[in-house]
């Protein structure tokens, strides 16, 4: 179990974990290890609070997963829909196609799964104590999965334009290209 | 509670590390800094003017792509061919100012200004010099990447507004062969690395031919596009704040967008201000590897504008930049029109 997962677990204990982190936690393949850690911390907490441990031996992951899925089944639907967008893009008129081809090429972002946003996860936990340059409140995170297809295309356009600025501005051709292509990649 | 404990622990570790770093920094001779600067100065020119071919991988988050590249500098112009190695088929071929692109599922499409052209990139590389003001440059020793001896330069952000970078440069040419982008916690958000590489002049013409069949659309890049002033592109809005060191960057103009790009020599971000379209975007930051997209809607009188900041920036910085945008002239931004 890495530090990030441990941090998420810890955040969950404090009821401060964000949804993506929890999802990652639930999809971790060493569930037994996680459960053991969770259990230990619950036990410690209960000891500190001089109470018993009602959570002992309970597996809450299924319920949590259901809760998450129930709450944003629409978002998941959008992700699935996004996967078809590449094919659908071809029904557009030819004139619009040239202008929009790159967006379609982006696959409406369908390729990005939650893991793609992984490195940002510590944000929620780290923001409050970070030497925040300005407003102290953590930055609201917009999960990529939560965007519908139209929103995806909209955002993709900006990503694409930035990729072009970046490869020019930073003077590092190949990396700029790679960003573009990485964003372009379908969700295989 | 536990989180707080961890946070306290992390702060301790961090402060101990900081002390160590400060102690070390005091004792490191100024020469090391100069050496790092000298390497950085070679970075830009080397990317364009070296001839090489190879395969590199590019990863952000848990997604990895590999691409084959051939690049040469001939008669003062860059020729380059990139071929996707996984997923769909696709390639990008550039000869001087002509770019042709074949991307998966899109057929053969001209990328127009998407692909950088040599002159812009070269003009910009002079800006790599003051990088030392915003990043602590440090030589990290020698290593070997894709069979070549390399030196490694760490560029640690001096403030919380930007990410830290580590670059690996081939020793004889200064070619960038590997790079990492890290956040303040030290997580690698994005990495780029050659897995096989050949550096040398003898790269045959055949390496630069388009091999994918299809309709060819080609166009010459417009050199004058970059000369349009930033002031013009910022018509109707102002940026109230940006992290120190980020200066307007040469950028090809794009569509109707009121877009301006800024770079501190290593990282870049773009700011877009447009009348809000039919699509409602949520306010907040989305993260793809080291790239943050921060969007917010601004209401100015009757009109609603969408402010988007995209860049290799921490989400907090992107938000600050986005929140500092002030709309001054709705009409100039095309509100109510077209």
PDB file of N, CA and C in Angstrom, chain B residues 204-269:
ATOM      1  N   UNK B 204      18.292   8.612 -43.704  1.00  0.00           N
ATOM      2  CA  UNK B 204      17.891   8.691 -45.108  1.00  0.00           C
ATOM      3  C   UNK B 204      16.570   9.424 -45.308  1.00  0.00           C
ATOM      4  N   UNK B 205      16.412   9.968 -46.526  1.00  0.00           N
ATOM      5  CA  UNK B 205      15.193  10.692 -46.872  1.00  0.00           C
ATOM      6  C   UNK B 205      13.946   9.850 -46.643  1.00  0.00           C
ATOM      7  N   UNK B 206      14.091   8.545 -46.871  1.00  0.00           N
ATOM      8  CA  UNK B 206      12.932   7.662 -46.781  1.00  0.00           C
ATOM      9  C   UNK B 206      12.309   7.676 -45.379  1.00  0.00           C
ATOM     10  N   UNK B 207      13.093   8.045 -44.401  1.00  0.00           N
ATOM     11  CA  UNK B 207      12.577   8.092 -43.026  1.00  0.00           C
ATOM     12  C   UNK B 207      11.582   9.233 -42.833  1.00  0.00           C
ATOM     13  N   UNK B 208      11.548  10.141 -43.801  1.00  0.00           N
ATOM     14  CA  UNK B 208      10.709  11.321 -43.632  1.00  0.00           C
ATOM     15  C   UNK B 208       9.522  11.332 -44.590  1.00  0.00           C
ATOM     16  N   UNK B 209       9.230  10.171 -45.204  1.00  0.00           N
ATOM     17  CA  UNK B 209       8.116  10.070 -46.126  1.00  0.00           C
ATOM     18  C   UNK B 209       6.870   9.609 -45.391  1.00  0.00           C
ATOM     19  N   UNK B 210       5.734  10.146 -45.801  1.00  0.00           N
ATOM     20  CA  UNK B 210       4.462   9.676 -45.253  1.00  0.00           C
ATOM     21  C   UNK B 210       4.191   8.287 -45.816  1.00  0.00           C
ATOM     22  N   UNK B 211       3.895   7.364 -44.933  1.00  0.00           N
ATOM     23  CA  UNK B 211       3.697   5.992 -45.410  1.00  0.00           C
ATOM     24  C   UNK B 211       2.245   5.558 -45.333  1.00  0.00           C
ATOM     25  N   UNK B 212       1.434   6.334 -44.630  1.00  0.00           N
ATOM     26  CA  UNK B 212       0.036   5.955 -44.507  1.00  0.00           C
ATOM     27  C   UNK B 212      -0.737   6.477 -45.713  1.00  0.00           C
ATOM     28  N   UNK B 213      -1.572   5.606 -46.286  1.00  0.00           N
ATOM     29  CA  UNK B 213      -2.343   5.993 -47.459  1.00  0.00           C
ATOM     30  C   UNK B 213      -3.522   6.864 -47.059  1.00  0.00           C
ATOM     31  N   UNK B 214      -3.941   7.727 -47.969  1.00  0.00           N
ATOM     32  CA  UNK B 214      -5.123   8.537 -47.704  1.00  0.00           C
ATOM     33  C   UNK B 214      -5.056   9.857 -48.430  1.00  0.00           C
ATOM     34  N   UNK B 215      -6.108  10.605 -48.280  1.00  0.00           N
ATOM     35  CA  UNK B 215      -6.172  11.899 -48.917  1.00  0.00           C
ATOM     36  C   UNK B 215      -5.221  12.852 -48.189  1.00  0.00           C
ATOM     37  N   UNK B 216      -4.464  13.562 -48.970  1.00  0.00           N
ATOM     38  CA  UNK B 216      -3.478  14.439 -48.342  1.00  0.00           C
ATOM     39  C   UNK B 216      -3.938  15.890 -48.356  1.00  0.00           C
ATOM     40  N   UNK B 217      -3.994  16.449 -47.197  1.00  0.00           N
ATOM     41  CA  UNK B 217      -4.291  17.876 -47.095  1.00  0.00           C
ATOM     42  C   UNK B 217      -3.049  18.522 -46.516  1.00  0.00           C
ATOM     43  N   UNK B 218      -2.471  19.442 -47.271  1.00  0.00           N
ATOM     44  CA  UNK B 218      -1.278  20.066 -46.701  1.00  0.00           C
ATOM     45  C   UNK B 218      -1.366  21.577 -46.835  1.00  0.00           C
ATOM     46  N   UNK B 219      -0.765  22.235 -45.913  1.00  0.00           N
ATOM     47  CA  UNK B 219      -0.794  23.685 -45.918  1.00  0.00           C
ATOM     48  C   UNK B 219       0.490  24.202 -45.299  1.00  0.00           C
ATOM     49  N   UNK B 220       0.877  25.388 -45.730  1.00  0.00           N
ATOM     50  CA  UNK B 220       2.094  25.958 -45.177  1.00  0.00           C
ATOM     51  C   UNK B 220       1.751  26.792 -43.953  1.00  0.00           C
ATOM     52  N   UNK B 221       2.532  26.613 -42.930  1.00  0.00           N
ATOM     53  CA  UNK B 221       2.314  27.399 -41.716  1.00  0.00           C
ATOM     54  C   UNK B 221       2.548  28.867 -42.004  1.00  0.00           C
ATOM     55  N   UNK B 222       1.712  29.681 -41.403  1.00  0.00           N
ATOM     56  CA  UNK B 222       1.815  31.112 -41.624  1.00  0.00           C
ATOM     57  C   UNK B 222       2.784  31.724 -40.618  1.00  0.00           C
ATOM     58  N   UNK B 223       3.910  32.170 -41.150  1.00  0.00           N
ATOM     59  CA  UNK B 223       4.932  32.696 -40.254  1.00  0.00           C
ATOM     60  C   UNK B 223       4.496  33.971 -39.551  1.00  0.00           C
ATOM     61  N   UNK B 224       3.617  34.714 -40.190  1.00  0.00           N
ATOM     62  CA  UNK B 224       3.241  35.987 -39.599  1.00  0.00           C
ATOM     63  C   UNK B 224       2.295  35.814 -38.418  1.00  0.00           C
ATOM     64  N   UNK B 225       1.765  34.628 -38.287  1.00  0.00           N
ATOM     65  CA  UNK B 225       0.777  34.411 -37.230  1.00  0.00           C
ATOM     66  C   UNK B 225       1.323  34.780 -35.855  1.00  0.00           C
ATOM     67  N   UNK B 226       2.587  34.539 -35.645  1.00  0.00           N
ATOM     68  CA  UNK B 226       3.130  34.730 -34.304  1.00  0.00           C
ATOM     69  C   UNK B 226       3.482  36.182 -34.018  1.00  0.00           C
ATOM     70  N   UNK B 227       3.464  36.999 -35.067  1.00  0.00           N
ATOM     71  CA  UNK B 227       3.900  38.368 -34.843  1.00  0.00           C
ATOM     72  C   UNK B 227       2.777  39.235 -34.270  1.00  0.00           C
ATOM     73  N   UNK B 228       1.580  38.735 -34.321  1.00  0.00           N
ATOM     74  CA  UNK B 228       0.485  39.507 -33.742  1.00  0.00           C
ATOM     75  C   UNK B 228       0.749  39.717 -32.252  1.00  0.00           C
ATOM     76  N   UNK B 229       0.547  40.916 -31.823  1.00  0.00           N
ATOM     77  CA  UNK B 229       0.944  41.214 -30.454  1.00  0.00           C
ATOM     78  C   UNK B 229      -0.010  40.605 -29.441  1.00  0.00           C
ATOM     79  N   UNK B 230       0.523  40.401 -28.276  1.00  0.00           N
ATOM     80  CA  UNK B 230      -0.274  39.846 -27.190  1.00  0.00           C
ATOM     81  C   UNK B 230      -1.397  40.808 -26.843  1.00  0.00           C
ATOM     82  N   UNK B 231      -1.103  42.100 -26.933  1.00  0.00           N
ATOM     83  CA  UNK B 231      -2.109  43.104 -26.592  1.00  0.00           C
ATOM     84  C   UNK B 231      -3.351  42.900 -27.445  1.00  0.00           C
ATOM     85  N   UNK B 232      -3.131  42.638 -28.734  1.00  0.00           N
ATOM     86  CA  UNK B 232      -4.271  42.435 -29.614  1.00  0.00           C
ATOM     87  C   UNK B 232      -5.067  41.208 -29.204  1.00  0.00           C
ATOM     88  N   UNK B 233      -4.315  40.176 -28.839  1.00  0.00           N
ATOM     89  CA  UNK B 233      -5.008  38.936 -28.505  1.00  0.00           C
ATOM     90  C   UNK B 233      -5.731  39.047 -27.164  1.00  0.00           C
ATOM     91  N   UNK B 234      -5.297  39.995 -26.334  1.00  0.00           N
ATOM     92  CA  UNK B 234      -5.958  40.166 -25.048  1.00  0.00           C
ATOM     93  C   UNK B 234      -7.024  41.243 -25.141  1.00  0.00           C
ATOM     94  N   UNK B 235      -7.455  41.528 -26.342  1.00  0.00           N
ATOM     95  CA  UNK B 235      -8.459  42.544 -26.575  1.00  0.00           C
ATOM     96  C   UNK B 235      -9.715  42.292 -25.745  1.00  0.00           C
ATOM     97  N   UNK B 236     -10.035  43.241 -24.873  1.00  0.00           N
ATOM     98  CA  UNK B 236     -11.287  43.126 -24.131  1.00  0.00           C
ATOM     99  C   UNK B 236     -11.166  42.513 -22.744  1.00  0.00           C
ATOM    100  N   UNK B 237      -9.988  42.010 -22.399  1.00  0.00           N
ATOM    101  CA  UNK B 237      -9.841  41.455 -21.050  1.00  0.00           C
ATOM    102  C   UNK B 237      -8.420  41.668 -20.543  1.00  0.00           C
ATOM    103  N   UNK B 238      -8.277  41.547 -19.269  1.00  0.00           N
ATOM    104  CA  UNK B 238      -6.970  41.732 -18.646  1.00  0.00           C
ATOM    105  C   UNK B 238      -6.685  40.592 -17.680  1.00  0.00           C
ATOM    106  N   UNK B 239      -5.431  40.278 -17.577  1.00  0.00           N
ATOM    107  CA  UNK B 239      -5.011  39.279 -16.605  1.00  0.00           C
ATOM    108  C   UNK B 239      -4.461  40.034 -15.394  1.00  0.00           C
ATOM    109  N   UNK B 240      -5.129  39.878 -14.266  1.00  0.00           N
ATOM    110  CA  UNK B 240      -4.731  40.634 -13.079  1.00  0.00           C
ATOM    111  C   UNK B 240      -3.506  40.064 -12.394  1.00  0.00           C
ATOM    112  N   UNK B 241      -3.292  38.771 -12.555  1.00  0.00           N
ATOM    113  CA  UNK B 241      -2.171  38.155 -11.852  1.00  0.00           C
ATOM    114  C   UNK B 241      -1.654  36.974 -12.649  1.00  0.00           C
ATOM    115  N   UNK B 242      -0.382  36.793 -12.625  1.00  0.00           N
ATOM    116  CA  UNK B 242       0.194  35.540 -13.101  1.00  0.00           C
ATOM    117  C   UNK B 242       1.464  35.308 -12.311  1.00  0.00           C
ATOM    118  N   UNK B 243       1.878  34.063 -12.172  1.00  0.00           N
ATOM    119  CA  UNK B 243       3.062  33.798 -11.364  1.00  0.00           C
ATOM    120  C   UNK B 243       4.256  34.525 -11.962  1.00  0.00           C
ATOM    121  N   UNK B 244       5.093  35.042 -11.096  1.00  0.00           N
ATOM    122  CA  UNK B 244       6.284  35.740 -11.541  1.00  0.00           C
ATOM    123  C   UNK B 244       7.070  34.874 -12.513  1.00  0.00           C
ATOM    124  N   UNK B 245       7.617  35.490 -13.534  1.00  0.00           N
ATOM    125  CA  UNK B 245       8.483  34.750 -14.437  1.00  0.00           C
ATOM    126  C   UNK B 245       7.782  34.252 -15.682  1.00  0.00           C
ATOM    127  N   UNK B 246       6.457  34.188 -15.652  1.00  0.00           N
ATOM    128  CA  UNK B 246       5.745  33.753 -16.857  1.00  0.00           C
ATOM    129  C   UNK B 246       5.562  34.953 -17.785  1.00  0.00           C
ATOM    130  N   UNK B 247       6.121  34.852 -18.967  1.00  0.00           N
ATOM    131  CA  UNK B 247       6.029  35.957 -19.920  1.00  0.00           C
ATOM    132  C   UNK B 247       5.239  35.481 -21.142  1.00  0.00           C
ATOM    133  N   UNK B 248       4.608  36.439 -21.842  1.00  0.00           N
ATOM    134  CA  UNK B 248       3.864  36.044 -23.039  1.00  0.00           C
ATOM    135  C   UNK B 248       4.771  35.290 -23.994  1.00  0.00           C
ATOM    136  N   UNK B 249       4.289  34.187 -24.496  1.00  0.00           N
ATOM    137  CA  UNK B 249       5.120  33.344 -25.349  1.00  0.00           C
ATOM    138  C   UNK B 249       4.659  33.445 -26.794  1.00  0.00           C
ATOM    139  N   UNK B 250       5.605  33.278 -27.670  1.00  0.00           N
ATOM    140  CA  UNK B 250       5.253  33.223 -29.090  1.00  0.00           C
ATOM    141  C   UNK B 250       4.292  32.062 -29.269  1.00  0.00           C
ATOM    142  N   UNK B 251       3.158  32.345 -29.848  1.00  0.00           N
ATOM    143  CA  UNK B 251       2.194  31.267 -30.045  1.00  0.00           C
ATOM    144  C   UNK B 251       1.443  31.508 -31.332  1.00  0.00           C
ATOM    145  N   UNK B 252       1.252  30.477 -32.094  1.00  0.00           N
ATOM    146  CA  UNK B 252       0.473  30.649 -33.310  1.00  0.00           C
ATOM    147  C   UNK B 252      -0.954  30.996 -32.925  1.00  0.00           C
ATOM    148  N   UNK B 253      -1.558  31.869 -33.693  1.00  0.00           N
ATOM    149  CA  UNK B 253      -2.908  32.281 -33.364  1.00  0.00           C
ATOM    150  C   UNK B 253      -3.883  31.159 -33.684  1.00  0.00           C
ATOM    151  N   UNK B 254      -4.892  31.071 -32.900  1.00  0.00           N
ATOM    152  CA  UNK B 254      -5.797  29.946 -33.084  1.00  0.00           C
ATOM    153  C   UNK B 254      -7.223  30.421 -33.198  1.00  0.00           C
ATOM    154  N   UNK B 255      -7.855  30.054 -34.261  1.00  0.00           N
ATOM    155  CA  UNK B 255      -9.282  30.283 -34.465  1.00  0.00           C
ATOM    156  C   UNK B 255      -9.774  31.629 -34.001  1.00  0.00           C
ATOM    157  N   UNK B 256     -10.968  31.605 -33.392  1.00  0.00           N
ATOM    158  CA  UNK B 256     -11.556  32.840 -32.911  1.00  0.00           C
ATOM    159  C   UNK B 256     -11.090  33.132 -31.491  1.00  0.00           C
ATOM    160  N   UNK B 257     -10.363  32.202 -30.933  1.00  0.00           N
ATOM    161  CA  UNK B 257     -10.036  32.261 -29.518  1.00  0.00           C
ATOM    162  C   UNK B 257      -9.248  33.498 -29.120  1.00  0.00           C
ATOM    163  N   UNK B 258      -9.593  34.047 -27.972  1.00  0.00           N
ATOM    164  CA  UNK B 258      -8.803  35.123 -27.392  1.00  0.00           C
ATOM    165  C   UNK B 258      -7.781  34.445 -26.480  1.00  0.00           C
ATOM    166  N   UNK B 259      -6.852  33.768 -27.089  1.00  0.00           N
ATOM    167  CA  UNK B 259      -5.941  32.961 -26.292  1.00  0.00           C
ATOM    168  C   UNK B 259      -4.577  33.602 -26.189  1.00  0.00           C
ATOM    169  N   UNK B 260      -4.010  33.537 -25.013  1.00  0.00           N
ATOM    170  CA  UNK B 260      -2.652  34.016 -24.834  1.00  0.00           C
ATOM    171  C   UNK B 260      -1.878  32.941 -24.097  1.00  0.00           C
ATOM    172  N   UNK B 261      -0.659  32.705 -24.557  1.00  0.00           N
ATOM    173  CA  UNK B 261       0.174  31.697 -23.908  1.00  0.00           C
ATOM    174  C   UNK B 261       1.274  32.390 -23.117  1.00  0.00           C
ATOM    175  N   UNK B 262       1.599  31.816 -21.970  1.00  0.00           N
ATOM    176  CA  UNK B 262       2.684  32.330 -21.156  1.00  0.00           C
ATOM    177  C   UNK B 262       3.633  31.192 -20.846  1.00  0.00           C
ATOM    178  N   UNK B 263       4.898  31.536 -20.721  1.00  0.00           N
ATOM    179  CA  UNK B 263       5.863  30.498 -20.368  1.00  0.00           C
ATOM    180  C   UNK B 263       6.952  31.076 -19.477  1.00  0.00           C
ATOM    181  N   UNK B 264       7.439  30.248 -18.597  1.00  0.00           N
ATOM    182  CA  UNK B 264       8.577  30.682 -17.785  1.00  0.00           C
ATOM    183  C   UNK B 264       9.851  30.014 -18.300  1.00  0.00           C
ATOM    184  N   UNK B 265       9.782  29.462 -19.479  1.00  0.00           N
ATOM    185  CA  UNK B 265      10.945  28.822 -20.086  1.00  0.00           C
ATOM    186  C   UNK B 265      10.852  27.308 -19.999  1.00  0.00           C
ATOM    187  N   UNK B 266      10.149  26.813 -19.017  1.00  0.00           N
ATOM    188  CA  UNK B 266       9.994  25.365 -18.876  1.00  0.00           C
ATOM    189  C   UNK B 266       8.523  24.971 -18.975  1.00  0.00           C
ATOM    190  N   UNK B 267       7.723  25.639 -18.171  1.00  0.00           N
ATOM    191  CA  UNK B 267       6.295  25.333 -18.174  1.00  0.00           C
ATOM    192  C   UNK B 267       5.568  26.403 -18.964  1.00  0.00           C
ATOM    193  N   UNK B 268       4.395  26.061 -19.438  1.00  0.00           N
ATOM    194  CA  UNK B 268       3.607  27.039 -20.181  1.00  0.00           C
ATOM    195  C   UNK B 268       2.151  26.894 -19.793  1.00  0.00           C
ATOM    196  N   UNK B 269       1.433  28.002 -19.841  1.00  0.00           N
ATOM    197  CA  UNK B 269      -0.013  27.901 -19.713  1.00  0.00           C
ATOM    198  C   UNK B 269      -0.676  28.836 -20.701  1.00  0.00           C
TER     199      UNK B 269
END
